[in-house]
Amino acid sequence: MLEGRCIFSRAFSSGCESETNWPFMTYHKLEITAGGVKRSLEMDGGSSGGGGGDGIDHLRHRKKKASSKPLDYREQPISTVLASVSLNLNPNPNESSSNNSSLSLSSSSSSSSSSSSPSDASSDSLINSIGREISISCLIRCSRSNYGLIASLNRGFRSLVRSGDLYKLRRLNGVIEHWIYFSCDLLDWEAFDPIMHRWMHLPRMTSHECSFMWSDKESLAVGTELLVFGKEVTSHVIYAYSILTNSWTSGMSMNAPRCLFGSASLGEKAILAGGCDSQGKILDSAELYNSETKTWETLPRMKKPRKMCSGVFMDEKFYVIGGIGGPDSKVLSCGEEYDLVTREWTEIPNMSPARNGSSGDNEGQGQGQGQGQAAAAAAPPLVAVVNNELYAADYAESEVRKYDKGRRVWVTVGRLPERAGSMNGWGLAFKACGDQLIVIGGPRALAEGFIELNSWKPSDGPPQWNLLARKQSVNFVYNCAVMGC
């Protein structure tokens, strides 16, 4: 899990890709065979077969067509567009079957709409024959991968999608899809939809400063935004990608700019804690970001200053875990809990999983220069929360551990995927994706290699990893974030 940290690459593509008009994102299609689903996985312009998994059972006997042309804002006849969109009332295949009904808007069912005047097509009722309320009820349960096509219907649909109102309603109704965003190049980002098994390319970041490309970076998905934190010359900078416009913007600034912090999001809000300022001072401050109001709120100070830490939300509280602190840059095994109601921090001993095969609390103990350098070279704790349970990836032992909240100890529950390679934890992403844990990583060879996306559902028992996708890449995973909206 690269909680926003970037390993410098000596070779990267300098070519610029033109940005496409919102809301187009390319993806690769699924092929349906008599035996089930055959997934076509991207391999740098080509594709090869991949392993199956429980996450695609709901796609059996349904054929998905891949688009190779960009969508734009030209209004199309409603009958034409609705004929190609299936509004799935339950995009989450893990929900109960009683709610797994769907409304297919075929050309025949929308014939009355096709004969409507343009003014009727843009009315507040959206889908005239069923009214605005039912229209929105259908749309919030449609997979968000179809929202670009829906937005091309008319001004009413486009305004509903681009305003973000649909995503607010989805959140209020508990309809959430998790997409995985990651970067294997310095300015390029991709997204993977684990439900529809689609790869998508984001527009290239618009940074014009070479220093930003080579600086350490943090990433965080909150609400409908992907935030990338970096540095240009001497100042910190934040780039924000919006799924509403499919574009990058910059200019946002924290109250106390920082890097190497721990962070996590919950809905439209996120907390960033610790890190370093522009002079390298380790911070004990924290901030809350609201992606809907675009505001930053300074929170009470933590018990300890720390950098290279990790953050999670669990039981509706924020936790910052591990990191390095103090004048001697010692490893911190403690964590801190922030209660959003009481606005107080509580220190929790031994909450950080062991680093570099060590155990116990290093705080306050002597530490040689070699050990301090090794601690600084290691990745922050690779932690993630599923169903309010905290898990960690031990890259040194290739194990998955679970935190026993009652006894405050870590217990090994199984193994990581065999191909989850890393460099002291760097290049390995360990993330929660709904009710699953996702591991992204892979072996490297000179000028060759690939990354794999593997998933495991902890409620199914001990770790049994399912291969979601495989992709050629000569680089590690630099940054990774999961967006749920």
Coordinates of C-alpha atoms in Angstrom, one line a residue, residues 147-337:
Y147 CA -23.1 7.7 -16.0
G148 CA -21.1 9.2 -18.9
L149 CA -23.6 7.7 -21.4
I150 CA -26.5 8.8 -19.3
A151 CA -25.2 12.3 -19.1
S152 CA -25.4 12.5 -22.9
L153 CA -29.2 12.1 -22.9
N154 CA -30.1 15.7 -22.3
R155 CA -29.4 18.8 -20.1
G156 CA -31.4 17.4 -17.3
F157 CA -29.5 14.1 -17.1
R158 CA -26.2 15.9 -17.6
S159 CA -26.8 18.4 -14.8
L160 CA -27.8 15.6 -12.5
V161 CA -24.6 13.7 -13.1
R162 CA -22.1 16.6 -13.3
S163 CA -23.5 18.4 -10.2
G164 CA -22.7 15.3 -8.1
D165 CA -26.2 15.1 -6.8
L166 CA -26.5 11.5 -7.9
Y167 CA -23.5 10.5 -5.8
K168 CA -24.9 12.3 -2.8
L169 CA -28.2 10.4 -3.2
R170 CA -26.3 7.1 -3.7
R171 CA -24.4 7.7 -0.4
L172 CA -27.7 8.5 1.4
N173 CA -29.2 5.3 0.0
G174 CA -26.2 3.1 0.8
V175 CA -25.4 2.5 -2.9
I176 CA -21.6 2.4 -3.2
E177 CA -19.2 1.1 -5.9
H178 CA -15.5 0.9 -5.2
W179 CA -13.0 1.5 -8.0
I180 CA -9.3 1.1 -7.7
Y181 CA -7.1 4.0 -8.9
F182 CA -3.4 3.5 -9.2
S183 CA -0.3 4.9 -11.0
C184 CA 2.6 2.9 -12.4
D185 CA 4.0 6.0 -14.1
L186 CA 4.8 9.4 -12.7
L187 CA 1.9 11.4 -14.2
D188 CA -0.4 8.7 -15.5
W189 CA -3.3 7.1 -13.6
E190 CA -5.6 4.2 -14.3
A191 CA -8.8 3.0 -12.8
F192 CA -10.1 -0.6 -12.5
D193 CA -13.7 -1.4 -11.9
P194 CA -13.7 -4.8 -10.0
I195 CA -17.4 -5.3 -10.5
M196 CA -17.5 -4.8 -14.3
H197 CA -13.8 -5.8 -14.7
R198 CA -13.0 -2.7 -16.8
W199 CA -9.7 -0.9 -17.2
M200 CA -10.0 2.9 -17.6
H201 CA -7.3 5.5 -18.4
L202 CA -7.5 8.9 -16.7
P203 CA -6.4 12.0 -18.5
R204 CA -2.7 12.6 -18.0
M205 CA -1.9 14.9 -15.1
T206 CA -1.2 18.5 -16.1
S207 CA 1.8 19.3 -14.0
H208 CA 4.4 21.5 -15.7
E209 CA 7.1 21.2 -13.0
C210 CA 9.7 18.5 -13.3
S211 CA 10.1 18.7 -9.6
F212 CA 6.6 17.4 -9.0
M213 CA 7.2 14.3 -11.2
W214 CA 10.2 13.3 -9.1
S215 CA 8.9 14.3 -5.6
D216 CA 7.4 12.0 -3.0
K217 CA 3.6 11.8 -3.5
E218 CA 0.7 10.8 -1.4
S219 CA -2.8 9.9 -2.8
L220 CA -6.2 9.9 -1.3
A221 CA -9.7 9.2 -2.8
V222 CA -12.5 11.1 -1.0
G223 CA -16.0 11.6 -2.2
T224 CA -15.8 11.9 -6.0
E225 CA -12.2 13.2 -6.0
L226 CA -8.8 11.7 -6.3
L227 CA -6.2 13.9 -4.6
V228 CA -2.5 13.6 -5.4
F229 CA -0.1 15.5 -3.1
G230 CA 3.4 16.5 -4.2
K231 CA 5.9 19.2 -4.3
E232 CA 6.9 21.7 -6.9
V233 CA 10.3 23.4 -6.3
T234 CA 9.9 24.5 -2.6
S235 CA 6.1 24.5 -2.2
H236 CA 3.6 21.7 -1.7
V237 CA 0.9 21.3 -4.3
I238 CA -2.3 19.3 -4.6
Y239 CA -3.8 18.0 -7.8
A240 CA -7.4 16.9 -7.8
Y241 CA -9.1 14.6 -10.3
S242 CA -12.9 14.8 -10.5
I243 CA -15.0 11.9 -11.8
L244 CA -17.7 14.5 -12.5
T245 CA -15.6 16.3 -15.1
N246 CA -12.9 13.7 -15.9
S247 CA -10.3 16.3 -15.5
W248 CA -7.4 17.5 -13.2
T249 CA -7.3 20.8 -11.4
S250 CA -4.8 22.4 -9.0
G251 CA -4.6 25.3 -6.6
M252 CA -6.1 23.6 -3.5
S253 CA -4.1 24.1 -0.3
M254 CA -4.2 22.7 3.2
N255 CA -4.0 24.9 6.2
A256 CA -0.6 23.4 7.0
P257 CA 0.9 21.9 3.8
R258 CA 2.7 18.6 4.4
C259 CA 4.0 15.3 2.9
L260 CA 4.6 11.8 4.2
F261 CA 1.4 11.9 6.2
G262 CA -1.2 9.2 7.1
S263 CA -4.7 9.6 5.7
A264 CA -8.1 7.9 5.2
S265 CA -11.5 8.9 3.9
L266 CA -15.1 8.2 5.0
G267 CA -17.7 9.3 2.5
E268 CA -17.1 12.9 1.5
K269 CA -14.7 13.6 4.4
A270 CA -11.0 12.7 4.9
I271 CA -8.5 13.2 7.7
L272 CA -4.7 13.8 7.1
A273 CA -2.5 13.4 10.1
G274 CA 1.2 14.0 10.8
G275 CA 3.8 14.2 8.0
C276 CA 6.6 16.7 7.4
D277 CA 6.4 20.4 6.5
S278 CA 8.6 22.0 3.7
Q279 CA 11.5 22.3 6.1
G280 CA 11.4 18.6 7.0
K281 CA 9.9 19.1 10.5
I282 CA 7.8 16.2 11.7
L283 CA 4.3 17.3 12.5
D284 CA 1.7 16.4 15.2
S285 CA -1.1 18.3 13.5
A286 CA -4.0 17.0 11.6
E287 CA -6.7 18.3 9.2
L288 CA -10.1 17.3 8.0
Y289 CA -11.1 17.9 4.4
N290 CA -14.7 18.1 3.1
S291 CA -14.8 17.3 -0.6
E292 CA -18.3 18.7 -1.0
T293 CA -17.5 22.1 0.5
K294 CA -13.8 22.1 -0.5
T295 CA -12.8 23.2 3.0
W296 CA -10.0 22.3 5.4
E297 CA -10.5 22.2 9.1
T298 CA -7.6 22.1 11.6
L299 CA -8.1 19.4 14.2
P300 CA -6.6 19.1 17.7
R301 CA -3.0 18.0 17.8
M302 CA -2.0 14.4 18.2
K303 CA -0.2 13.0 21.2
K304 CA 3.0 12.4 19.1
P305 CA 4.5 13.9 16.0
R306 CA 5.0 11.3 13.3
K307 CA 5.7 10.9 9.6
M308 CA 5.4 7.9 7.2
C309 CA 2.4 6.7 9.2
S310 CA -0.8 5.2 7.9
G311 CA -4.4 6.1 8.5
V312 CA -7.7 4.2 8.6
F313 CA -11.3 4.7 9.6
M314 CA -12.7 2.0 11.9
D315 CA -15.8 1.9 14.1
E316 CA -16.5 5.5 12.9
K317 CA -13.2 6.7 14.4
F318 CA -10.0 7.7 12.7
Y319 CA -6.7 5.9 13.5
V320 CA -3.2 7.0 12.7
I321 CA -0.8 4.0 13.0
G322 CA 2.9 3.7 13.3
G323 CA 5.4 5.9 11.5
I324 CA 8.6 7.6 12.6
G325 CA 8.9 10.3 15.2
G326 CA 11.1 12.1 17.6
P327 CA 14.5 13.8 17.0
D328 CA 16.2 10.5 16.5
S329 CA 13.6 9.3 13.9
K330 CA 12.6 6.3 15.9
V331 CA 10.0 3.8 14.8
L332 CA 6.7 4.3 16.6
S333 CA 4.7 1.2 17.3
C334 CA 1.8 3.0 18.9
G335 CA -1.3 4.3 17.2
E336 CA -3.7 7.1 18.0
E337 CA -7.5 7.1 17.9

